[in-house]
Every structure is written in structure tokens, then in C-alpha cells.
PDB file of C-alpha atoms in Angstrom:
ATOM      1  CA  MET A1196       3.567 -10.283   9.436  1.00 50.00           C
ATOM      2  CA  GLU A1197       3.006  -7.322   7.402  1.00 67.00           C
ATOM      3  CA  LYS A1198       3.477  -3.590   8.858  1.00 78.00           C
ATOM      4  CA  ARG A1199       0.672  -1.643   9.357  1.00 94.00           C
ATOM      5  CA  PHE A1200       2.425   1.784   8.920  1.00 96.00           C
ATOM      6  CA  LEU A1201       5.500   2.748   6.970  1.00 97.00           C
ATOM      7  CA  THR A1202       7.353   5.940   6.192  1.00 97.00           C
ATOM      8  CA  ILE A1203       6.502   7.399   2.470  1.00 97.00           C
ATOM      9  CA  ARG A1204       9.993   5.994   1.325  1.00 97.00           C
ATOM     10  CA  GLN A1205       9.485   2.502   2.457  1.00 97.00           C
ATOM     11  CA  THR A1206       5.724   2.632   1.344  1.00 97.00           C
ATOM     12  CA  ALA A1207       6.752   3.638  -2.378  1.00 97.00           C
ATOM     13  CA  LYS A1208       9.427   0.785  -2.116  1.00 97.00           C
ATOM     14  CA  LEU A1209       6.515  -1.691  -2.151  1.00 95.00           C
ATOM     15  CA  GLY A1210       5.700  -0.344  -5.684  1.00 95.00           C
ATOM     16  CA  LEU A1211       2.070   0.811  -5.128  1.00 95.00           C
ATOM     17  CA  LEU A1212       2.534   4.696  -5.890  1.00 96.00           C
ATOM     18  CA  SER A1213       5.888   6.773  -6.481  1.00 98.00           C
ATOM     19  CA  GLU A1214       7.361   8.589  -3.902  1.00 98.00           C
ATOM     20  CA  TYR A1215       6.428  11.835  -5.760  1.00 98.00           C
ATOM     21  CA  GLN A1216       2.833  10.849  -5.691  1.00 98.00           C
ATOM     22  CA  LEU A1217       2.576   9.679  -2.344  1.00 98.00           C
ATOM     23  CA  ARG A1218       4.273  12.905  -1.231  1.00 98.00           C
ATOM     24  CA  LEU A1219       1.184  14.914  -3.059  1.00 98.00           C
ATOM     25  CA  TRP A1220      -1.133  12.976  -2.015  1.00 98.00           C
ATOM     26  CA  GLN A1221       0.043  13.877   1.583  1.00 97.00           C
ATOM     27  CA  LYS A1222       0.252  17.206   1.114  1.00 97.00           C
ATOM     28  CA  GLN A1223      -3.407  17.158  -0.509  1.00 98.00           C
ATOM     29  CA  GLY A1224      -4.767  15.104   2.446  1.00 97.00           C
ATOM     30  CA  LYS A1225      -5.340  12.614   0.684  1.00 96.00           C
ATOM     31  CA  LEU A1226      -2.985   9.826   1.646  1.00 97.00           C
ATOM     32  CA  PRO A1227      -3.926   7.663   4.815  1.00 97.00           C
ATOM     33  CA  GLY A1228      -1.988   7.937   7.849  1.00 97.00           C
ATOM     34  CA  VAL A1229      -0.603   9.376  11.097  1.00 97.00           C
ATOM     35  CA  TYR A1230       2.031  11.720  12.073  1.00 96.00           C
ATOM     36  CA  SER A1231       4.749  10.446  14.622  1.00 95.00           C
ATOM     37  CA  GLY A1232       6.485  13.360  15.271  1.00 95.00           C
ATOM     38  CA  VAL A1233       7.275  15.279  12.458  1.00 95.00           C
ATOM     39  CA  LYS A1234       7.432  12.284  10.180  1.00 96.00           C
ATOM     40  CA  PHE A1235       4.302  10.919   8.390  1.00 97.00           C
ATOM     41  CA  MET A1236       3.511   7.197   8.964  1.00 97.00           C
ATOM     42  CA  VAL A1237       1.346   6.036   6.061  1.00 97.00           C
ATOM     43  CA  ASN A1238      -1.460   3.496   6.950  1.00 97.00           C
ATOM     44  CA  VAL A1239      -0.175   0.583   4.412  1.00 96.00           C
ATOM     45  CA  PRO A1240      -3.793  -1.653   4.174  1.00 96.00           C
ATOM     46  CA  GLN A1241      -5.941   1.596   3.749  1.00 96.00           C
ATOM     47  CA  LEU A1242      -3.692   3.139   1.179  1.00 97.00           C
ATOM     48  CA  GLU A1243      -4.161  -0.598  -0.737  1.00 96.00           C
ATOM     49  CA  GLU A1244      -7.872  -0.466  -0.084  1.00 96.00           C
ATOM     50  CA  LYS A1245      -8.408   3.369  -1.711  1.00 96.00           C
ATOM     51  CA  LEU A1246      -6.335   2.112  -4.701  1.00 96.00           C
ATOM     52  CA  GLU A1247      -8.447  -0.637  -4.984  1.00 96.00           C
ATOM     53  CA  GLU A1248     -11.810   1.737  -4.814  1.00 95.00           C
ATOM     54  CA  ILE A1249     -10.230   3.998  -7.613  1.00 91.00           C
ATOM     55  CA  SER A1250      -9.101   1.450 -10.170  1.00 86.00           C
TER      56      SER A1250
END
């Protein structure tokens, strides 16, 4: 079963984008996800869709 929400570091390990790029997008409000307390959780399926649209 694929995990829907991952931390930025876990998402970077998938190889979609670098951790630096993910954090940059998060600060710019471009990264799909939600805060769980102080930790930002990336919505991986939405990120994959967004990258498909861009390419």
C-alpha cells in the first residue's frame, strides 16, 4: 500500500525532487500537503500529478 502523506525528507528519498527543491516549493506555497503539528506532510499523489502537468 502506497503512503499518501510523507515528510519532506521521506519524499526526497523517492527521487521525485531534491530535499532543497521540496523545501523551496513548501516555502513558496507550491508544495501540496498539510501541517501535522510543526511537521509538513507532503501529499505525494498530488505532487506526482503536479510534476506530470509541468513536464
